[in-house]
Amino acid sequence: MSLRQFEYALAVAEQGSVTAAAELLRVAQPSVSQQIRSLERELGVKLFARTATGLVPTVVGRAFLREAEVAVNASRRARATARAGADDLVGELVVAAQMGFGTRQLPGALGTLRRRFPRLEVTVFEEPSSAELERLCRRGVLDLALMAACERSPANAHHLGDEEFVVVLGAGHPRLAADRVDLRELEGEPWVRFDRDSALDGVLLNVLRDNELTPTTVARVSQTATAVRWAAHGLGVTLVPASAVPHGHEHLVRPVFPVVSQPVIAVVRPGAGPAETALFDLLRQETWHKAASFSPVS
Amino acid sequence: MSLRQFEYALAVAEQGSVTAAAELLRVAQPSVSQQIRSLERELGVKLFARTATGLVPTVVGRAFLREAEVAVNASRRARATARAGADDLVGELVVAAQMGFGTRQLPGALGTLRRRFPRLEVTVFEEPSSAELERLCRRGVLDLALMAACERSPANAHHLGDEEFVVVLGAGHPRLAADRVDLRELEGEPWVRFDRDSALDGVLLNVLRDNELTPTTVARVSQTATAVRWAAHGLGVTLVPASAVPHGHEHLVRPVFPVVSQPVIAVVRPGAGPAETALFDLLRQETWHKAASFSPVS
DNA sequence: GTACTCGAACTGACGAAGGCTCATCGGCTC
DNA sequence: GAGCCGATGAGCCTTCGTCAGTTCGAGTAC
């Protein structure tokens, strides 16, 4: 069975004869006749009854033609979609973000993208594991990935900006009296950490090591919102990207000294099309400056 | 573009590589590779991105594959429908009935047909013009036709039974006192007749001629229900098939003498399939005896 | 850091199958 | 009897598949 046979059969049904259908299709009459007969032979049923003035669909032929028409129409939409994709932005964009990074910038860029290109669909998911995210990039299943830069960032990474990290303290914590917190003063504090092998936990480990702090783990969580909430309740302190702090917790947040920030990169698939490129451009236009959430820059 | 290319592309997307897709499709790997590239060349877009470990759909590729899957699924349903049609009764049956004939028998048979074969769809329409009905039969667009027999009935006509005609009188009409009406006694009565060239009018003309009655036309109508209603209101008298008398008018109806009946034939399309045959068998099982509506026969 | 191996896609040649045109024939209708 | 329609057969061209081989990138061993 082929689309060509479907189109020939539909034309015969519509025109009422093989000769008229052949004229419409701009092929010779025997070509249509042969294709119809070949289709009937393959299916083992008579799709058309032969009359002196032409062909008419049989009972089962009509049912068959209904589905054949669905197939032909879908193939026309497929072609139109592909053609449109070469010029306009249609299709399905797959984006992954390393959890905690770009939590405010990515939605902003996606909102603008959707308004400009309504026919473009976007699938976004967060990926906690750095190794897994890099593996997905290498496999090519992602159109664009947002992640923290590290020593094994891919060669096609583009630096977007820096994500500043802040400490979240419990309500009533004495360090809230200051505008910012010296990391050394957090010696002995229990930490709400993230899952092992996650980028966020890697950042914390580096910070603790660089400041000669002993990591005392009170909990391990998967979500940044959970970490912030538990820290706010006084379970311990936690270190998260500033953009990941939910509304309503700003009063429990303090920048740290020395400043902790992580360069954020976008990895775009090699040979990117117009959709990925558009999103990348929008992400670059977002605000990625240091301490963005505390000293607004126009 | 072809269904084969769609199937290959969907397999590649699902399996993640040309080699795995080829194995699934039981063809050699270069065959799949060539079909994918040929499709991309024809469309002028990249449907897949090449990676070291295989192919992955691009943004536009995913949109394309969605429609391609619709087309492939429809073609599978088309094939299944055709195959089922060869064994079971699926499809769309087209039936025409000459107006006024088989008005009770046809619905009965169709009801039974629908209960037995739920997947079979039936389209029925009434056709007033004998000539037009015969033309449709010759053109082969009908699977089955019900009509009054006449001198130019097709060779493949099957006699089902006879349709008795009755006269409808106005309320208060003196002839209602008798159990039946002698046609000669209707001399001078005005007639509610049917459209010219209709089978029902042909029957009336023959009856009037045979009984040496002068046709006085008071109205011409298209519907049997309209003729009965107008006669009931005393506009004139009318002659209709017994089975066409609506409920609630039986008391105004009388058989006539000499008896007027018309043989009813079913014309089945040459090379009929199981659906037409089934309906024909059911119609033959219906009650077609003379005066069926007045002397019930089990 | 380099060399080797493995897996994957791509390329070219060749044979088989499919699709089209052309010429023709048989059947039906007007 | 003329015209229209579908079907048939021959011949040619295109498409599809296989086979053998090449190229490229990633992973591993040294």
XYZ file of C-alpha atoms (C1' of nucleotides) in Angstrom:
656
model
C 0.000 0.000 0.000
C 1.243 3.474 -0.747
C 0.086 7.072 -0.541
C 0.126 7.143 -4.299
C -2.417 4.337 -4.428
C -4.564 6.129 -1.841
C -4.501 9.329 -3.884
C -5.376 7.463 -7.077
C -8.263 5.642 -5.395
C -9.644 8.838 -3.866
C -9.448 10.564 -7.233
C -11.312 7.709 -8.902
C -14.022 7.808 -6.261
C -14.368 11.549 -6.632
C -14.264 11.698 -10.434
C -16.317 8.579 -11.020
C -13.980 7.065 -13.605
C -10.402 5.988 -14.098
C -10.052 8.127 -17.194
C -11.189 11.313 -15.472
C -9.014 10.565 -12.452
C -5.977 9.987 -14.676
C -6.539 13.345 -16.327
C -6.768 15.066 -12.962
C -3.640 13.308 -11.708
C -1.801 13.956 -14.977
C -0.890 10.334 -15.584
C -1.950 7.867 -18.280
C -5.187 5.954 -17.755
C -3.587 2.464 -17.508
C -1.392 3.696 -14.660
C -4.410 4.467 -12.507
C -6.140 1.273 -13.537
C -3.106 -0.800 -12.585
C -2.613 0.904 -9.241
C -6.253 0.358 -8.292
C -6.091 -3.290 -9.276
C -2.790 -3.778 -7.499
C -4.267 -2.302 -4.324
C -7.348 -4.530 -4.586
C -5.161 -7.574 -5.142
C -2.961 -6.789 -2.146
C -5.970 -6.248 0.123
C -7.952 -9.158 -1.293
C -11.164 -7.125 -1.647
C -12.975 -5.212 -4.348
C -12.823 -1.551 -3.467
C -14.656 -0.504 -6.639
C -17.432 -1.953 -8.737
C -16.922 -1.754 -12.470
C -19.721 -0.254 -14.542
C -19.959 0.678 -18.169
C -19.458 4.340 -17.390
C -16.767 4.068 -14.747
C -15.948 2.822 -11.284
C -17.965 3.258 -8.124
C -16.825 2.403 -4.594
C -18.208 -0.707 -3.007
C -19.511 -0.822 0.546
C -16.115 -1.752 1.944
C -14.457 0.557 -0.558
C -16.188 3.554 0.985
C -15.027 2.600 4.460
C -11.500 2.076 3.169
C -11.459 5.413 1.375
C -12.444 7.224 4.522
C -9.281 6.060 6.259
C -7.224 6.542 3.115
C -8.314 10.158 3.069
C -7.168 10.596 6.686
C -3.780 9.201 5.698
C -3.429 11.452 2.660
C -4.491 14.539 4.575
C -2.019 13.758 7.361
C 0.783 13.322 4.840
C -0.075 16.715 3.346
C 0.040 18.291 6.802
C 3.346 16.525 7.431
C 4.803 18.040 4.286
C 3.407 21.478 5.089
C 4.765 21.254 8.628
C 8.209 20.311 7.376
C 8.179 23.091 4.797
C 7.033 25.609 7.420
C 9.752 24.409 9.754
C 12.366 25.325 7.221
C 11.226 28.954 7.196
C 9.189 29.593 10.315
C 9.292 28.290 13.850
C 7.059 25.291 14.163
C 7.788 22.035 15.884
C 8.674 20.875 19.346
C 11.646 22.302 21.203
C 13.157 20.199 23.992
C 14.963 22.135 26.708
C 16.605 20.939 29.890
C 17.708 23.105 32.788
C 20.006 22.091 35.575
C 17.910 22.436 38.659
C 18.304 25.764 40.331
C 19.862 27.534 37.371
C 17.993 30.071 35.328
C 14.874 29.610 37.422
C 13.623 33.084 36.566
C 15.405 33.792 33.327
C 14.222 30.687 31.480
C 10.468 31.257 32.040
C 10.893 34.859 30.924
C 12.607 33.868 27.717
C 10.103 31.082 27.053
C 7.184 33.433 27.556
C 8.538 35.780 24.924
C 9.293 32.866 22.594
C 5.722 31.582 22.870
C 4.233 34.977 22.162
C 6.357 35.413 19.068
C 5.937 31.864 17.719
C 2.585 30.444 18.854
C 2.952 27.276 16.806
C 6.195 26.327 18.519
C 5.781 23.913 21.392
C 8.345 23.702 24.132
C 9.073 20.881 26.516
C 11.161 21.784 29.552
C 12.417 19.567 32.305
C 14.815 19.986 35.186
C 17.694 17.658 35.563
C 19.478 17.464 38.923
C 22.455 15.374 37.833
C 25.271 17.181 36.038
C 26.596 13.968 34.574
C 23.174 12.992 33.257
C 22.618 16.405 31.700
C 25.942 16.270 29.932
C 25.178 12.773 28.701
C 21.843 13.973 27.261
C 23.672 16.813 25.510
C 26.157 14.406 23.958
C 23.370 12.085 22.850
C 21.788 15.030 21.080
C 18.291 14.565 22.462
C 18.272 18.122 23.766
C 17.880 21.185 21.621
C 19.180 23.463 24.367
C 20.467 22.913 27.891
C 21.048 25.355 30.753
C 23.681 24.350 33.202
C 26.427 25.460 35.496
C 29.784 25.691 33.816
C 32.414 23.256 34.998
C 35.735 21.882 33.900
C 34.168 19.465 31.463
C 31.723 21.797 29.791
C 31.189 20.964 26.117
C 33.038 22.952 23.529
C 29.830 24.405 22.149
C 28.866 26.034 25.456
C 27.920 29.690 25.511
C 28.363 31.743 28.668
C 25.107 33.483 29.570
C 26.017 35.094 32.865
C 26.584 34.247 36.487
C 24.171 32.872 39.032
C 24.827 34.246 42.505
C 24.317 31.953 45.459
C 22.796 33.124 48.745
C 22.462 31.613 52.172
C 19.025 30.938 53.637
C 18.776 31.208 57.439
C 16.092 30.168 59.904
C 13.629 32.683 61.275
C 15.208 34.232 64.380
C 18.713 33.251 63.378
C 21.201 35.756 64.927
C 23.040 36.228 61.611
C 19.955 37.838 60.117
C 20.949 41.036 61.897
C 23.684 41.636 59.329
C 23.216 42.594 55.668
C 25.462 39.758 54.533
C 27.058 36.729 56.129
C 30.718 35.890 56.379
C 31.031 32.234 55.407
C 33.573 31.590 58.198
C 30.897 32.516 60.723
C 28.830 29.535 59.578
C 31.309 27.083 61.137
C 29.399 24.453 63.039
C 26.078 25.186 61.347
C 24.167 22.170 60.064
C 23.526 22.196 56.303
C 20.468 21.318 54.281
C 22.157 19.857 51.217
C 21.071 18.499 47.855
C 21.189 15.008 46.365
C 24.600 13.547 45.793
C 26.045 14.121 42.322
C 23.863 17.174 41.835
C 25.343 20.418 40.592
C 24.026 22.337 43.583
C 25.686 19.974 46.034
C 28.899 20.285 44.057
C 28.786 24.058 44.450
C 28.277 23.744 48.217
C 31.093 21.232 48.584
C 33.479 23.572 46.771
C 32.437 26.518 48.930
C 32.855 24.562 52.179
C 36.244 23.283 51.081
C 37.491 26.697 49.985
C 36.466 28.229 53.305
C 37.759 25.368 55.457
C 34.324 24.601 56.845
C 33.313 21.204 58.107
C 30.214 19.957 56.260
C 27.614 18.898 58.818
C 24.708 17.401 56.919
C 21.271 17.590 58.534
C 19.227 16.688 55.406
C 19.481 15.912 51.710
C 16.716 17.091 49.388
C 15.947 17.150 45.691
C 14.069 20.445 45.262
C 15.406 23.934 45.867
C 12.016 24.996 47.238
C 12.216 22.229 49.816
C 15.706 23.256 50.869
C 14.652 26.882 51.297
C 11.555 25.911 53.257
C 13.424 23.613 55.638
C 16.129 26.176 56.202
C 13.478 28.816 56.903
C 12.074 26.521 59.593
C 15.452 26.420 61.275
C 16.436 22.895 60.410
C 19.781 24.176 59.189
C 21.182 26.633 56.658
C 21.329 26.151 52.936
C 23.062 27.684 49.925
C 21.014 28.186 46.768
C 21.023 30.291 43.622
C 19.409 33.663 44.218
C 16.924 33.161 41.391
C 15.675 29.972 43.017
C 14.400 31.663 46.185
C 10.586 31.527 46.220
C 8.548 34.597 46.976
C 7.912 35.135 50.646
C 11.365 34.056 51.798
C 13.424 37.063 50.785
C 13.681 38.311 54.362
C 15.528 35.136 55.418
C 18.114 35.412 52.634
C 21.531 37.031 52.840
C 24.342 37.339 50.342
C 27.548 35.697 51.464
C 31.092 36.866 51.703
C 33.249 35.996 49.868
C 30.693 36.086 47.037
C 29.686 32.714 45.602
C 28.627 32.702 41.995
C 28.562 30.149 39.274
C 28.871 30.877 35.572
C 25.810 29.600 33.714
C 26.145 28.251 30.201
C 23.740 27.325 27.456
C 24.579 24.314 25.346
C 22.883 24.387 21.962
C 22.740 21.337 19.766
C 25.276 21.375 16.905
C 23.635 22.428 13.664
C 20.896 24.228 15.583
C 17.819 25.356 13.735
C 15.962 28.650 14.006
C 13.958 27.619 17.081
C 16.946 26.838 19.271
C 18.725 29.942 18.052
C 15.750 32.145 18.889
C 15.544 30.812 22.427
C 19.266 31.212 22.925
C 19.099 34.841 21.816
C 16.239 35.499 24.231
C 18.169 33.915 27.092
C 21.155 36.154 26.434
C 18.862 39.149 26.680
C 17.740 38.164 30.167
C 19.378 39.715 33.214
C 22.262 37.578 34.442
C 24.250 40.197 36.374
C 25.724 39.458 39.753
C 23.407 40.055 42.737
C 20.596 40.734 40.296
C 17.929 40.086 42.898
C 19.320 42.710 45.275
C 20.613 45.553 43.108
C 18.300 45.877 40.079
C 19.946 46.877 36.798
C 17.821 48.183 33.933
C 6.942 11.009 0.112
C 5.686 7.548 0.883
C 4.291 5.530 3.740
C 7.451 3.492 3.660
C 9.520 6.574 4.352
C 7.170 7.546 7.168
C 7.488 4.109 8.732
C 11.273 4.168 8.447
C 11.482 7.642 9.977
C 9.186 6.705 12.863
C 11.256 3.595 13.517
C 14.468 5.612 13.577
C 12.975 8.110 16.009
C 11.734 5.326 18.255
C 14.881 3.175 18.153
C 17.330 6.063 18.253
C 19.497 4.768 15.420
C 19.352 3.730 11.798
C 20.935 0.389 12.546
C 18.409 -0.532 15.238
C 15.542 0.655 13.060
C 16.805 -1.420 10.140
C 16.906 -4.490 12.346
C 13.346 -3.865 13.506
C 12.139 -3.290 9.931
C 14.110 -6.294 8.654
C 15.966 -4.383 5.969
C 19.633 -3.552 5.555
C 20.937 -0.448 7.294
C 21.804 1.523 4.119
C 18.224 1.169 2.947
C 16.903 3.053 5.965
C 19.667 5.610 5.735
C 18.885 6.280 2.082
C 15.158 6.580 2.632
C 15.667 9.079 5.459
C 18.048 11.166 3.399
C 15.790 11.022 0.366
C 12.879 12.245 2.465
C 14.962 15.081 3.924
C 16.134 16.082 0.462
C 12.609 16.126 -0.946
C 11.325 18.237 1.962
C 14.345 20.494 2.094
C 14.703 20.216 5.897
C 16.705 18.181 8.370
C 14.307 15.868 10.176
C 17.102 14.252 12.192
C 20.324 15.429 13.739
C 23.265 13.096 13.336
C 25.168 12.167 16.490
C 27.926 9.748 17.156
C 25.535 7.211 18.597
C 22.659 7.605 16.187
C 19.997 9.957 14.919
C 17.676 12.151 16.944
C 14.717 14.145 15.624
C 15.121 17.862 15.208
C 12.530 20.359 16.363
C 10.757 20.334 13.010
C 11.389 16.610 12.715
C 9.278 15.955 15.805
C 6.394 17.973 14.423
C 6.682 16.164 11.099
C 6.739 12.754 12.750
C 3.562 13.490 14.611
C 1.661 13.888 11.342
C 3.544 11.007 9.764
C 2.310 8.793 12.583
C -1.271 9.879 11.946
C -0.837 8.906 8.296
C 0.696 5.526 9.095
C -1.981 4.720 11.671
C -4.725 5.667 9.231
C -3.215 3.450 6.556
C -3.166 0.550 9.014
C -6.808 1.158 9.835
C -7.565 1.344 6.120
C -5.965 -2.034 5.594
C -7.719 -3.541 8.602
C -11.037 -2.126 7.417
C -10.572 -3.578 3.968
C -9.548 -6.956 5.355
C -12.529 -6.945 7.734
C -14.773 -6.038 4.848
C -13.756 -9.154 3.048
C -14.942 -11.339 5.922
C -17.303 -9.299 8.062
C -19.759 -6.567 7.367
C -18.129 -3.204 7.741
C -18.433 -0.241 5.438
C -21.147 2.038 4.161
C -24.191 0.644 2.424
C -26.119 2.970 0.124
C -29.794 2.147 -0.340
C -32.498 3.953 -2.269
C -36.215 3.339 -2.002
C -38.840 4.515 -4.434
C -41.035 6.754 -2.374
C -44.014 4.942 -0.907
C -42.641 1.459 -1.434
C -41.405 -0.676 1.421
C -42.093 2.132 3.904
C -42.514 -0.357 6.752
C -40.538 -3.313 5.481
C -37.295 -1.427 4.842
C -36.950 0.046 8.366
C -37.639 -3.377 9.845
C -34.954 -5.020 7.776
C -32.486 -2.217 8.448
C -33.080 -2.435 12.177
C -32.228 -6.112 12.145
C -29.226 -5.463 9.946
C -27.864 -2.817 12.334
C -28.279 -5.057 15.344
C -26.430 -7.888 13.650
C -23.629 -5.778 12.141
C -23.047 -2.692 14.312
C -20.051 -1.557 12.317
C -22.026 -1.356 9.083
C -23.336 2.099 8.269
C -26.352 2.526 6.053
C -27.395 5.542 4.038
C -30.994 5.516 2.808
C -32.779 8.009 0.669
C -36.093 8.133 -1.061
C -36.243 8.803 -4.734
C -39.558 9.902 -6.254
C -38.590 9.622 -9.906
C -38.654 6.131 -11.423
C -36.392 7.198 -14.254
C -33.860 8.728 -11.911
C -33.842 5.640 -9.703
C -33.210 3.386 -12.660
C -30.455 5.671 -13.842
C -28.766 5.506 -10.434
C -29.005 1.703 -10.565
C -27.367 1.622 -13.977
C -24.614 3.963 -12.822
C -23.914 1.537 -9.993
C -23.884 4.130 -7.226
C -26.515 2.172 -5.326
C -25.856 -1.014 -3.447
C -29.554 -1.848 -3.312
C -32.720 -0.191 -4.603
C -36.375 -0.806 -3.751
C -38.827 0.068 -6.468
C -42.054 -0.797 -8.169
C -41.646 -3.256 -10.977
C -42.374 -1.969 -14.428
C -41.808 -2.945 -18.022
C -38.249 -1.708 -17.997
C -37.117 -3.256 -14.732
C -33.462 -4.282 -14.817
C -32.571 -7.880 -15.469
C -31.105 -8.292 -12.007
C -34.362 -7.369 -10.257
C -35.690 -9.665 -7.554
C -39.393 -9.765 -6.783
C -39.967 -9.201 -3.064
C -43.765 -9.137 -2.926
C -46.687 -6.886 -3.733
C -47.573 -3.544 -2.302
C -51.328 -3.081 -2.040
C -52.744 0.362 -2.680
C -55.638 1.803 -0.653
C -57.827 4.840 -1.044
C -57.811 7.558 1.606
C -61.106 9.407 2.101
C -61.997 12.593 3.937
C -63.542 12.451 7.393
C -67.293 12.185 6.969
C -67.000 10.892 3.425
C -70.138 8.719 2.635
C -67.986 5.923 1.170
C -66.481 5.281 4.592
C -69.666 3.349 5.476
C -68.474 0.411 3.345
C -65.608 -1.953 4.114
C -64.126 -1.385 0.697
C -64.662 1.030 -2.146
C -65.602 0.180 -5.723
C -63.331 2.293 -7.902
C -66.211 3.085 -10.306
C -67.961 4.829 -7.449
C -65.153 7.379 -7.275
C -66.165 8.901 -10.600
C -66.176 12.681 -10.269
C -64.063 12.689 -7.128
C -61.177 15.137 -7.098
C -57.751 13.478 -6.682
C -54.783 14.433 -4.618
C -52.004 13.244 -6.902
C -48.212 13.000 -6.792
C -45.493 14.769 -8.747
C -45.345 14.113 -12.445
C -43.024 11.308 -13.476
C -43.288 9.729 -10.045
C -44.001 6.032 -9.678
C -47.002 6.697 -7.465
C -48.607 8.963 -10.026
C -47.931 6.349 -12.673
C -49.835 3.802 -10.634
C -52.799 6.158 -10.241
C -52.872 6.990 -13.926
C -52.965 3.314 -14.806
C -55.771 2.666 -12.322
C -57.863 5.560 -13.581
C -57.364 4.506 -17.175
C -58.180 0.875 -16.470
C -61.409 1.835 -14.714
C -62.438 4.528 -17.198
C -62.298 7.268 -14.622
C -61.671 10.878 -15.474
C -58.654 12.229 -13.555
C -59.674 15.430 -11.782
C -56.591 16.861 -10.138
C -57.096 19.009 -7.067
C -53.429 18.988 -5.885
C -49.996 17.594 -6.630
C -47.703 16.709 -3.760
C -44.297 15.139 -3.185
C -44.777 13.275 0.101
C -47.132 10.388 0.799
C -47.786 11.766 4.276
C -48.903 15.059 2.759
C -51.264 13.308 0.347
C -52.848 11.285 3.143
C -53.256 14.345 5.364
C -54.858 16.457 2.657
C -57.230 13.663 1.690
C -58.147 13.197 5.338
C -59.085 16.878 5.454
C -61.471 16.357 2.566
C -59.511 18.115 -0.132
C -59.985 15.064 -2.378
C -59.216 11.381 -2.352
C -55.851 9.794 -2.870
C -54.424 6.359 -3.668
C -51.345 5.259 -1.773
C -49.494 2.080 -0.784
C -50.972 0.576 2.356
C -47.635 0.574 4.121
C -47.325 4.338 3.590
C -50.398 5.242 5.648
C -49.263 6.988 8.818
C -50.591 5.984 12.205
C -53.813 7.695 13.141
C -55.319 7.605 9.663
C -56.288 3.965 9.432
C -59.968 4.734 9.981
C -60.063 6.845 6.795
C -58.545 4.120 4.646
C -60.386 1.528 2.587
C -59.190 -1.216 0.237
C -60.414 -0.808 -3.296
C -62.135 -3.082 -5.732
C -60.801 -4.309 -8.086
C -57.673 -4.710 -5.971
C -54.745 -2.465 -6.898
C -51.319 -3.825 -6.114
C -47.877 -3.280 -7.464
C -45.068 -5.829 -7.457
C -42.074 -4.512 -5.544
C -38.598 -5.429 -6.656
C -35.170 -5.105 -5.138
C -32.297 -4.309 -7.463
C -28.938 -5.378 -6.075
C -25.728 -4.192 -7.583
C -24.004 -6.751 -9.825
C -21.210 -8.500 -7.951
C -22.850 -7.700 -4.651
C -20.885 -8.160 -1.466
C -21.995 -9.633 1.849
C -23.631 -6.422 3.098
C -26.022 -6.015 0.185
C -26.798 -9.711 0.254
C -27.592 -9.629 3.946
C -30.009 -6.720 3.531
C -31.664 -8.382 0.560
C -32.201 -11.573 2.562
C -33.744 -9.587 5.405
C -36.069 -7.760 3.019
C -37.286 -11.047 1.578
C -38.131 -12.183 5.115
C -40.381 -9.180 5.660
C -44.112 -9.506 5.122
C -45.057 -8.522 1.595
C -48.396 -10.356 1.247
C -51.453 -8.720 -0.267
C -53.569 -6.659 2.127
C -50.979 -7.174 4.815
C -52.217 -4.213 6.852
C -55.796 -5.533 7.056
C -55.546 -9.310 7.322
C -52.407 -10.158 9.291
C -50.560 -13.306 8.282
C -48.003 -14.807 10.651
C 48.943 11.940 24.651
C 48.709 8.512 21.109
C 47.168 4.419 18.891
C 43.819 0.980 18.386
C 39.184 -0.932 18.388
C 34.384 -0.668 17.925
C 30.031 1.134 16.515
C 27.483 3.930 13.539
C 26.246 6.330 9.244
C 27.329 7.037 4.505
C 28.763 5.809 -0.414
C 28.826 3.357 -4.806
C 27.684 -0.572 -7.726
C 24.438 -3.914 -9.094
C 20.201 -6.579 -9.515
C 15.219 -6.979 -8.759
C 10.839 -4.921 -8.429
C 7.681 -1.258 -9.276
C 5.519 2.432 -12.078
C 4.711 4.752 -16.239
C 3.630 5.255 -21.315
C 2.142 3.477 -25.678
C -0.568 0.637 -28.551
C -4.301 -2.230 -28.618
C -8.536 -4.884 -27.525
C -13.164 -5.950 -25.692
C -17.540 -4.362 -23.892
C -21.176 -1.092 -23.355
C -24.022 2.996 -24.511
C -26.073 6.247 -27.580
C -21.536 2.369 -36.248
C -19.091 5.694 -33.433
C -17.434 6.945 -29.071
C -16.222 6.097 -24.365
C -14.365 3.301 -20.803
C -11.439 -0.191 -18.428
C -8.093 -3.787 -19.008
C -3.951 -6.067 -21.158
C 0.806 -6.644 -22.765
C 5.334 -4.876 -24.056
C 9.047 -1.868 -23.233
C 11.485 1.542 -20.710
C 12.723 4.165 -16.709
C 12.841 4.812 -11.763
C 12.989 3.134 -7.195
C 14.404 0.037 -3.590
C 17.189 -3.280 -1.475
C 21.644 -5.746 -0.720
C 26.550 -6.071 -0.617
C 31.093 -4.451 -0.013
C 33.633 -0.865 1.464
C 34.761 3.802 3.497
C 34.619 7.496 6.850
C 34.066 9.420 11.350
C 33.669 9.761 16.304
C 33.880 7.813 20.927
C 35.975 4.862 24.233
C 39.804 2.228 25.957
C 44.519 0.616 26.604
C 49.251 1.711 26.838
